[in-house]
XYZ file of C-alpha atoms in Angstrom:
198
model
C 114.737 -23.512 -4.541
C 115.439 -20.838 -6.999
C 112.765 -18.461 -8.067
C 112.194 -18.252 -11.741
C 110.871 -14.983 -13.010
C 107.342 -15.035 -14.299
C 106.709 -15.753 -18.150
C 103.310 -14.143 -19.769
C 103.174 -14.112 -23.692
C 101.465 -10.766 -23.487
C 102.869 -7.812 -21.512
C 104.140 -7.661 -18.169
C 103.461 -10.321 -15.483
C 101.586 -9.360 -12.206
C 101.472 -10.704 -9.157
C 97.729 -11.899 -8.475
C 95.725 -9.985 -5.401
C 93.889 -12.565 -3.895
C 95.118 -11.826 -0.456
C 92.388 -8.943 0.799
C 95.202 -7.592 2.613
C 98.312 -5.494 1.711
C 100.967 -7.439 3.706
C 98.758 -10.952 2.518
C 99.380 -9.276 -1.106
C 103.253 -8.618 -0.237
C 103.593 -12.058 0.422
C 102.101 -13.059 -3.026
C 104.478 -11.845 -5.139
C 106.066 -15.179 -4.885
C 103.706 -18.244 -6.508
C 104.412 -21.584 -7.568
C 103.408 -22.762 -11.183
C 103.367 -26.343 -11.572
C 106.186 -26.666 -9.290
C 108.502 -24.333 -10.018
C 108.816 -20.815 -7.916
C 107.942 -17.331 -9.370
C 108.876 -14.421 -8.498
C 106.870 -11.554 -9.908
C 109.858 -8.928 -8.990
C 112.618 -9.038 -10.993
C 113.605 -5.703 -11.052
C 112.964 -2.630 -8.876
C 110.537 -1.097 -11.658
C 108.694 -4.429 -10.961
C 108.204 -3.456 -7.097
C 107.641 0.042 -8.599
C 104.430 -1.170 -10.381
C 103.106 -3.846 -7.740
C 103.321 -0.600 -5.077
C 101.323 1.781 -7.546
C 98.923 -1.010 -8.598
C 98.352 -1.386 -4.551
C 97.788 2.331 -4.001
C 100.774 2.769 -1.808
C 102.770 4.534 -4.565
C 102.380 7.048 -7.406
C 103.106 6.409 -11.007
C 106.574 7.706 -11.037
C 106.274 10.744 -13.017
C 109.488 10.831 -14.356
C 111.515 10.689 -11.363
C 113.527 7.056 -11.569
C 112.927 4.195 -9.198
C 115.425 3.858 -6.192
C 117.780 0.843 -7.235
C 117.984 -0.195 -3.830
C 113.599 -1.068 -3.874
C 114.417 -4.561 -5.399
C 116.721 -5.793 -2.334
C 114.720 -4.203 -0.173
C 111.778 -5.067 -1.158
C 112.211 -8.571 -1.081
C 114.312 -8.274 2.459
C 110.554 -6.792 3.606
C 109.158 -9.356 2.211
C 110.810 -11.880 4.098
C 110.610 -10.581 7.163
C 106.570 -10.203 6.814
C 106.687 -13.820 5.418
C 108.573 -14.742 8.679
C 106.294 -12.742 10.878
C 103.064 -13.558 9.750
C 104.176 -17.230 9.546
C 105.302 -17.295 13.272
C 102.032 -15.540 14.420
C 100.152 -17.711 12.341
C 101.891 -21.046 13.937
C 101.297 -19.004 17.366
C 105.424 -19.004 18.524
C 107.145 -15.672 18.851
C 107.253 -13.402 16.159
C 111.015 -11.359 15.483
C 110.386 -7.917 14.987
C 113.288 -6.234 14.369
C 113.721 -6.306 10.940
C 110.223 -5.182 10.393
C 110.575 -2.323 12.977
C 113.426 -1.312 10.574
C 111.186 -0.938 7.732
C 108.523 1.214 9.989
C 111.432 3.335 11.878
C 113.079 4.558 8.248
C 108.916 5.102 7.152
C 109.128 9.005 8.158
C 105.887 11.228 7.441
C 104.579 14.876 8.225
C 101.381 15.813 9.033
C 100.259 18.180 6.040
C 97.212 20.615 5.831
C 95.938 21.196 2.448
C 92.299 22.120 0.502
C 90.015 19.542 -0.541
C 88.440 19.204 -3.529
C 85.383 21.105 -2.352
C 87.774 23.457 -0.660
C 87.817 22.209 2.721
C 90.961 21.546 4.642
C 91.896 18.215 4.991
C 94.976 16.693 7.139
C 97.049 14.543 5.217
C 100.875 13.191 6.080
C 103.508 13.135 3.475
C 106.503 10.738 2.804
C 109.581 11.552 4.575
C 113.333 10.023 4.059
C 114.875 7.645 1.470
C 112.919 6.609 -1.618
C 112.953 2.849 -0.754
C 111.822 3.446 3.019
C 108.872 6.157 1.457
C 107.572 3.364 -1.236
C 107.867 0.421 0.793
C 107.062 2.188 4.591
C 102.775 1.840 4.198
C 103.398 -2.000 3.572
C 105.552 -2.267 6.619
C 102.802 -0.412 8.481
C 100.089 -2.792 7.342
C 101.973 -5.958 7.835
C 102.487 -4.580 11.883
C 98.756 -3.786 12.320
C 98.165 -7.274 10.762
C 100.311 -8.818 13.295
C 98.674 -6.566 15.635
C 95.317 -6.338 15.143
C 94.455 -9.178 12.853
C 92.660 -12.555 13.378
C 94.856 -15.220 12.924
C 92.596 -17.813 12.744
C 91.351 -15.848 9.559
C 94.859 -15.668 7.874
C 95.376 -19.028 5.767
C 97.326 -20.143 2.927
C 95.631 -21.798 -0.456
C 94.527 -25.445 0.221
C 96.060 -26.781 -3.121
C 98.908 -28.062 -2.415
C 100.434 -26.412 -5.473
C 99.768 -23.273 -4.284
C 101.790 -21.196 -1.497
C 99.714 -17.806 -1.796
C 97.858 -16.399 1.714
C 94.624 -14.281 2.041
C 92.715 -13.222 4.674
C 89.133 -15.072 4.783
C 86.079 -11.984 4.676
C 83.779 -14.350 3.734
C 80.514 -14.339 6.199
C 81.011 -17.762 6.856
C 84.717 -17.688 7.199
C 85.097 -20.769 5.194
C 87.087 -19.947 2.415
C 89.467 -23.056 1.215
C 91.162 -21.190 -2.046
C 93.140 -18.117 -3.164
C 91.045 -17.848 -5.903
C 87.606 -20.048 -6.444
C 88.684 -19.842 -10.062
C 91.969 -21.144 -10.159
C 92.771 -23.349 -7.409
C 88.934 -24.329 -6.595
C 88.115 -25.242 -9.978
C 91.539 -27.310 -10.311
C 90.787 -29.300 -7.348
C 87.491 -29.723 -8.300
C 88.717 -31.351 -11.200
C 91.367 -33.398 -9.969
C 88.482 -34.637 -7.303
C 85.998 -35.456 -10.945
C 89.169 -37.343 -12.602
C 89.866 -39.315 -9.647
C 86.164 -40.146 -8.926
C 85.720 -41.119 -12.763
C 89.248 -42.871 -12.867
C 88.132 -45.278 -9.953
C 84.278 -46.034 -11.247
């Protein structure tokens, strides 16, 4: 199925962040709307945005967006998609492609003054532009893979929906992406039918 690029009436589609995880997030850039597949990045300035909107990124400053973030982008994406989706259905996961992503994410360790004028080690981005942006979502989806509960990591119960999150809730129940949204739709498909049948 082809994905359709998002319309909004008003100013510039985004990708929603229901997923309380980065590489959960990464994987929501690409929704369903009655049906039809969306795909929130259309362009690399659109993978620009979702990055600085996730705190992975700055604003760009006037330095231009690597052309090459689009295709690789979604090429992360997919492997992450594949990834999470094999360690989710507990078979082997392939890692190759996403140890491609984290071995082209170079850093440096950094000392610099704090606001209060401490000194404070920080590490700075290394390499190509694509491999910079897109290297801390790489590095979350591996310490998902690694380190995360899997039996915590679900996709949307409506079956219109295809986005993931990872359940914090205390009682680890959570059903929807978004209570809001797909909670509030089923509830009222679940009211029509009830009323439908009396």
């Amino acid at each position: 199925m082809s994905a359709t690029a998002p319309q909004e009436s008003a100013g510039i589609p985004e990708a929603p962040q229901v997923g309380d995880h980065l590489a959960l997030d990464l994987l929501n850039t690409e929704a369903r709307n009655q049906g039809q597949a969306v795909d929130y990045w259309a362009t690399a300035e659109d993978v620009h945005r979702w990055l600085v909107r996730q705190g992975v990124a700055a604003e760009n400053a006037g330095n231009e967006t690597p052309t090459s973030l689009l295709v690789r982008g979604r090429e992360l994406r997919d492997a992450v998609r594949e990834a999470i989706s094999a360690r989710k259905a507990g078979g082997p996961v392939a890692v190759d492609a996403l140890n491609h992503y984290l071995q082209a994410y170079q850093t440096s360790p950094l000392l610099q003054r704090d606001d209060t004028g401490g000194l404070a080690l920080t590490r700075i981005r290394r390499g190509d532009g694509s491999a910079s942006l897109l290297g801390p979502v790489a590095e979350a989806a591996a310490q998902l893979l690694v380190e995360g509960d899997f039996a915590l990591v679900r996709q949307c119960e409506h079956p219109d929906c295809i986005l993931w999150f990872y359940d914090r809730t205390k009682s680890h129940k959570r059903r929807w992406c978004s209570m809001a949204q797909c909670g509030n739709r089923h509830k009222a498909a679940q009211f029509r039918k009830r009323s439908h049948a009396e």
